[in-house]
Amino acid sequence: TDTDTADEAVRATCDDATTCKRFATSKGYWKDPYIQYFVRSVGDRKAPEINRGYYARVQGVNHLLDAFLRKTQCDCQVINLGAGLDTTFWRLKDENLMPRKFFEVDFPTVVARKIHNIKTKPPLSKPIIETHSTDSLLLDAHSLESDRYCIIGADLRDISSLDEKLKKFQLNPELPTLLLSECVLVYMTPSHSSNLVHWAAETFHTAMFINYEQVNMSDRFGQVMIENLQRRQCTLAGVEACQTLDSQKDRFLKTGWEHVDALDMMTVYSMLPQDDVARIERLEFLDEKELLQQLLQHYNICWATKDKLNLGNAHFNV
Ligand code: SAM
């Protein structure tokens, strides 16, 4: 059916993210020793502005995530929604920043691929076994449950089943919770993403939601981005919520979140530690500075908080 084709195109986007991250790390933009186990070859060259864009995305998201983990002293849980083949669990383990439990959710077929890689690659499975206390680690084709890491196959548009599965895997609504969605909500209709964001606000009293995705999509450059995806049968069903930074914030403000901020990635890029930015800018020559600026202006990080436990809100310049 059309829905199956559309969902399949959305599932395939996790390979884009992983191959781009794999390429950028092979050039030295940032370190990720685990991504090679999810995509074997470095693949075709990516343009320097794409690599810089991924650099800004990874540094920006990690900055907020790590700030939350430090503020809660890791006495918290993380839920990565639409995690794809993301390697954050292993980074946090290596950096001694592991939350009490790290959850990931994606479509069952994507989860099955991820679990297959974990099962067959000791550098991926070892840290999971090391952080598990008993012999019985639940690992089947569509889910993984260990003490600290849990991967769940579910459709994020089906809230009641999502809620049920997370609870079955020991989600604790009382614990400070960081929810993360990176290029995920944009593939869902505005009503589906609002329902998801609303569910999160209702479920947790102390939480932060970090969303990274497209913004400012109504201009010519945005139209071209949409057309490029459509050529691959991929529809940005949620593009309505990506018109402006305000429309990004509204999704959270209308669903029970207390405090919301959003920055376009050009602004984030200018706020990142400038010595490291200078280092990565020397990695590859970039002829067209304007192209990078345009690209960065069409993505944003939006973060929302609910803060019953008074942790204080995360800012970029802390
Ligand atoms: N967040 C990862 C990253 O940044 O590397 C992957 C990003 S990829 C562009 C989008 C991911 O969202 C895909 O893995 C896709 O399968 C997942 N996704 C999109 N819609 C979903 C839904 N309704 N239910 C579960 N997963 C979904």
Tab-separated table of C-alpha atoms and ligand atoms in Angstrom, residues 7 10-18 21 57 80-86 105-107 110 154-157 181-184 187-188, ligand 1:
chain	number	residue	atom	x	y	z
A	7	ASP	CA	6.909	4.152	5.914
A	10	VAL	CA	11.053	6.940	6.222
A	11	ARG	CA	12.795	3.862	7.654
A	12	ALA	CA	15.489	4.189	4.988
A	13	THR	CA	16.363	7.670	6.293
A	14	CYS	CA	18.217	6.096	9.209
A	15	ASP	CA	20.839	4.887	6.724
A	16	ASP	CA	21.325	8.457	5.449
A	17	ALA	CA	22.010	9.699	8.955
A	18	THR	CA	24.399	6.841	9.695
A	21	LYS	CA	27.919	10.453	10.382
A	57	ARG	CA	23.886	18.718	14.913
A	80	ASN	CA	15.693	8.259	22.122
A	81	LEU	CA	12.603	8.320	19.862
A	82	GLY	CA	13.287	7.166	16.304
A	83	ALA	CA	16.861	6.337	17.333
A	84	GLY	CA	17.766	4.482	14.144
A	85	LEU	CA	21.343	3.221	14.371
A	86	ASP	CA	22.426	5.956	16.794
A	105	VAL	CA	12.386	3.224	20.044
A	106	ASP	CA	12.140	2.732	16.289
A	107	PHE	CA	10.125	0.699	13.788
A	110	VAL	CA	14.984	-0.966	12.030
A	154	ALA	CA	7.165	0.340	18.080
A	155	ASP	CA	5.371	2.866	15.909
A	156	LEU	CA	5.614	6.318	17.514
A	157	ARG	CA	2.210	7.201	16.046
A	181	SER	CA	14.083	13.048	18.631
A	182	GLU	CA	16.539	13.772	15.847
A	183	CYS	CA	14.967	14.179	12.401
A	184	VAL	CA	11.954	12.087	13.388
A	187	TYR	CA	8.144	12.509	9.137
A	188	MET	CA	4.935	12.410	11.164
B	1	SAM	N1	17.586	9.724	15.156
B	1	SAM	C1	18.501	8.947	14.324
B	1	SAM	C2	19.721	9.758	13.965
B	1	SAM	O1	19.656	10.983	14.086
B	1	SAM	O2	20.743	9.183	13.596
B	1	SAM	C3	17.793	8.467	13.044
B	1	SAM	C4	17.226	9.558	12.197
B	1	SAM	S1	16.362	8.971	10.750
B	1	SAM	C5	16.432	10.405	9.756
B	1	SAM	C6	14.651	8.891	11.272
B	1	SAM	C7	14.328	7.668	12.124
B	1	SAM	O3	13.017	7.807	12.673
B	1	SAM	C8	14.330	6.377	11.301
B	1	SAM	O4	15.132	5.407	11.936
B	1	SAM	C9	12.853	5.990	11.269
B	1	SAM	O5	12.649	4.587	11.180
B	1	SAM	C10	12.350	6.573	12.588
B	1	SAM	N2	10.906	6.824	12.580
B	1	SAM	C11	10.233	7.727	11.816
B	1	SAM	N3	8.902	7.631	12.031
B	1	SAM	C12	8.739	6.667	12.971
B	1	SAM	C13	7.585	6.103	13.611
B	1	SAM	N4	6.348	6.514	13.305
B	1	SAM	N5	7.773	5.119	14.517
B	1	SAM	C14	9.030	4.692	14.825
B	1	SAM	N6	10.145	5.185	14.252
B	1	SAM	C15	10.006	6.156	13.331
